[in-house]
Coordinates of N, CA and C in Angstrom, one line a residue:
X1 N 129.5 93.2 -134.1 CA 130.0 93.5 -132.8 C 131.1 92.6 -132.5
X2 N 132.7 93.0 -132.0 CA 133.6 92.7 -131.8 C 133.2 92.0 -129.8
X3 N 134.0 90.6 -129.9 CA 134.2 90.1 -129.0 C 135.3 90.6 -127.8
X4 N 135.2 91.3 -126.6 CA 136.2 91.6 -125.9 C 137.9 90.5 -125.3
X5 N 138.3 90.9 -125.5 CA 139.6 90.4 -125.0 C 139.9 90.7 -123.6
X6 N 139.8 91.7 -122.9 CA 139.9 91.8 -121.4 C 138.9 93.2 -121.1
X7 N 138.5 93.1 -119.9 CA 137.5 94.4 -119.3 C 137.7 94.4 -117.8
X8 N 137.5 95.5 -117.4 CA 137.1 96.0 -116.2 C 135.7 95.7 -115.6
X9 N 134.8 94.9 -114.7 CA 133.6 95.6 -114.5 C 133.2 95.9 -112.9
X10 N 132.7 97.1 -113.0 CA 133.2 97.9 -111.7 C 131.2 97.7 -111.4
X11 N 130.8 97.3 -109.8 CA 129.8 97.4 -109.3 C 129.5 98.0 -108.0
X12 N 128.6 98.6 -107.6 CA 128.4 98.6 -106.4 C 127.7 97.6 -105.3
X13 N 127.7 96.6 -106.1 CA 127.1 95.7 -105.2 C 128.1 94.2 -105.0
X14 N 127.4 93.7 -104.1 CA 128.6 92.5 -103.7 C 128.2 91.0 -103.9
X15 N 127.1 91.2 -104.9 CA 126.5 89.9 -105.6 C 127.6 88.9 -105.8
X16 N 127.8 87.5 -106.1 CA 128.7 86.6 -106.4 C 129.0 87.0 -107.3
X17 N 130.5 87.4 -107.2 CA 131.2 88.1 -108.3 C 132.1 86.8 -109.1
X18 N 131.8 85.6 -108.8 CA 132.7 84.7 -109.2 C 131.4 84.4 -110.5
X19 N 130.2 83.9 -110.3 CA 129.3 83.9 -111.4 C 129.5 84.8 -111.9
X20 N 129.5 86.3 -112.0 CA 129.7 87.6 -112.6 C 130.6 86.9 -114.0
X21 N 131.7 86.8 -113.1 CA 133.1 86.4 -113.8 C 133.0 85.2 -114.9
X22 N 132.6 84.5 -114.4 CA 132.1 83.0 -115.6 C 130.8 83.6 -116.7
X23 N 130.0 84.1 -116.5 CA 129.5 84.5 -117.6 C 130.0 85.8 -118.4
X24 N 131.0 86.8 -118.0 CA 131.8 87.5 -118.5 C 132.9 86.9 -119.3
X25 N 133.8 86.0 -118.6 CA 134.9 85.5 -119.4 C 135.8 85.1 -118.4
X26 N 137.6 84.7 -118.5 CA 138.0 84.7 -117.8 C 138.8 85.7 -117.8
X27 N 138.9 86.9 -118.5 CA 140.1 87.9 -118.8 C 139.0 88.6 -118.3
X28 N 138.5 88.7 -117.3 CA 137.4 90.5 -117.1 C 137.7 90.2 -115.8
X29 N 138.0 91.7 -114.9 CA 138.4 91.7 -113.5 C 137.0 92.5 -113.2
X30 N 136.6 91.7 -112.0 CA 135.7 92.1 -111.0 C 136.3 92.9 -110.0
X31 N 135.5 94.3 -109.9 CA 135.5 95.2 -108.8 C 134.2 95.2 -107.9
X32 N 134.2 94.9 -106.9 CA 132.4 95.2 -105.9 C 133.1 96.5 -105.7
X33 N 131.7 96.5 -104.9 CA 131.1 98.4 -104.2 C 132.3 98.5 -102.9
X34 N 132.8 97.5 -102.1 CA 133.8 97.4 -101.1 C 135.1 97.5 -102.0
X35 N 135.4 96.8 -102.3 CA 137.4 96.7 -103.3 C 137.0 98.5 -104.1
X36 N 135.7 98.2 -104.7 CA 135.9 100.2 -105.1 C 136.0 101.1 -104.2
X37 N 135.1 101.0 -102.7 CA 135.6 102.2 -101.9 C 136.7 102.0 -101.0
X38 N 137.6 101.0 -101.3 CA 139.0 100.8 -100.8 C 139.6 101.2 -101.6
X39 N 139.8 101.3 -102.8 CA 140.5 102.0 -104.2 C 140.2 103.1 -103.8
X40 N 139.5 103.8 -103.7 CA 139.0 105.4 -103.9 C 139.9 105.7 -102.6
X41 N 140.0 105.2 -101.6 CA 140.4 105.8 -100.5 C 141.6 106.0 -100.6
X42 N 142.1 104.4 -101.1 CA 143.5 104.2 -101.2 C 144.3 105.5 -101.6
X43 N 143.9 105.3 -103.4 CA 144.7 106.9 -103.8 C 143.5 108.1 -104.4
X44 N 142.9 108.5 -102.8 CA 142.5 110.1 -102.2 C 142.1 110.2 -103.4
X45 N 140.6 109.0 -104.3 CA 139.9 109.5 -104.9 C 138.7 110.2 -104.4
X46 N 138.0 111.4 -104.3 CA 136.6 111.4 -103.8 C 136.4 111.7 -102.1
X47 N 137.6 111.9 -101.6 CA 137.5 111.7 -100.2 C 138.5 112.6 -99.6
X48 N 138.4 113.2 -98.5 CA 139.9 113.9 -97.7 C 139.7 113.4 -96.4
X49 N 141.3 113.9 -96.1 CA 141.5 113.4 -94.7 C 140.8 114.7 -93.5
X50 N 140.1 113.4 -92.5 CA 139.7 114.2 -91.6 C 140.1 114.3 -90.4
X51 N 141.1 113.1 -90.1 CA 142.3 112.8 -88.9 C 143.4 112.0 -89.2
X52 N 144.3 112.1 -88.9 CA 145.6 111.1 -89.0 C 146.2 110.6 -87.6
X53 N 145.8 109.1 -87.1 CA 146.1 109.2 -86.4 C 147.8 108.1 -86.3
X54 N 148.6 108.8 -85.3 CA 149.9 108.4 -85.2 C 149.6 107.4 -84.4
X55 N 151.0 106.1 -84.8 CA 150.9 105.0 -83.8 C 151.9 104.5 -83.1
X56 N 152.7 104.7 -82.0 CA 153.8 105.0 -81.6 C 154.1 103.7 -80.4
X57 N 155.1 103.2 -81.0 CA 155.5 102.0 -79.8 C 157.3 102.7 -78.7
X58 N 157.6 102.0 -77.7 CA 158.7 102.5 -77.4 C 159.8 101.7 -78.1
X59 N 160.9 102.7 -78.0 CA 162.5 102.3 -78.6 C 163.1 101.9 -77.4
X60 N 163.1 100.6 -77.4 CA 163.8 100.2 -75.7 C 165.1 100.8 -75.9
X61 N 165.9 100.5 -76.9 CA 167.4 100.7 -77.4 C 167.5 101.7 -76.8
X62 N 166.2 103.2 -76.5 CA 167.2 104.3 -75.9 C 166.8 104.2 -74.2
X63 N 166.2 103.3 -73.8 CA 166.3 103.5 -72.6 C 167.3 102.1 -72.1
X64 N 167.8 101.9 -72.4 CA 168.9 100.9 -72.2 C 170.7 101.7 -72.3
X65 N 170.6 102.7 -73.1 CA 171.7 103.8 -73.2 C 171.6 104.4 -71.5
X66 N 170.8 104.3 -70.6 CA 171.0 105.1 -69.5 C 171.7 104.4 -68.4

């Protein structure tokens, strides 16, 4: 069995991921169950949009034109 050089390890839980990491290695990235369901959301893995909501501040610049 060959020794890894870098890995992914993807969990759903949010156990200390820094011990995770020290008995894995230092080249293995830690994913928890939160950083995964922010990924997924991010790029519209597994999920759709059910509202978009707009956030609208005012443009003083045009009421100063009056």
């Amino acid at each position: 069995m060959k020794k890894t050089q870098k890995g992914i390890f993807f969990t759903t839980s949010s156990s200390s991921p820094q011990e995770t990491a020290k008995a894995m290695g230092k080249k293995t990235v830690l994913i928890d169950g939160q950083r995964l369901s922010c990924l997924l959301i991010r790029y519209n893995i597994g999920c759709e949009e059910q509202q978009v909501l707009h956030i609208k501040k005012n443009d003083e610049e045009f009421f100063y034109t009056f």
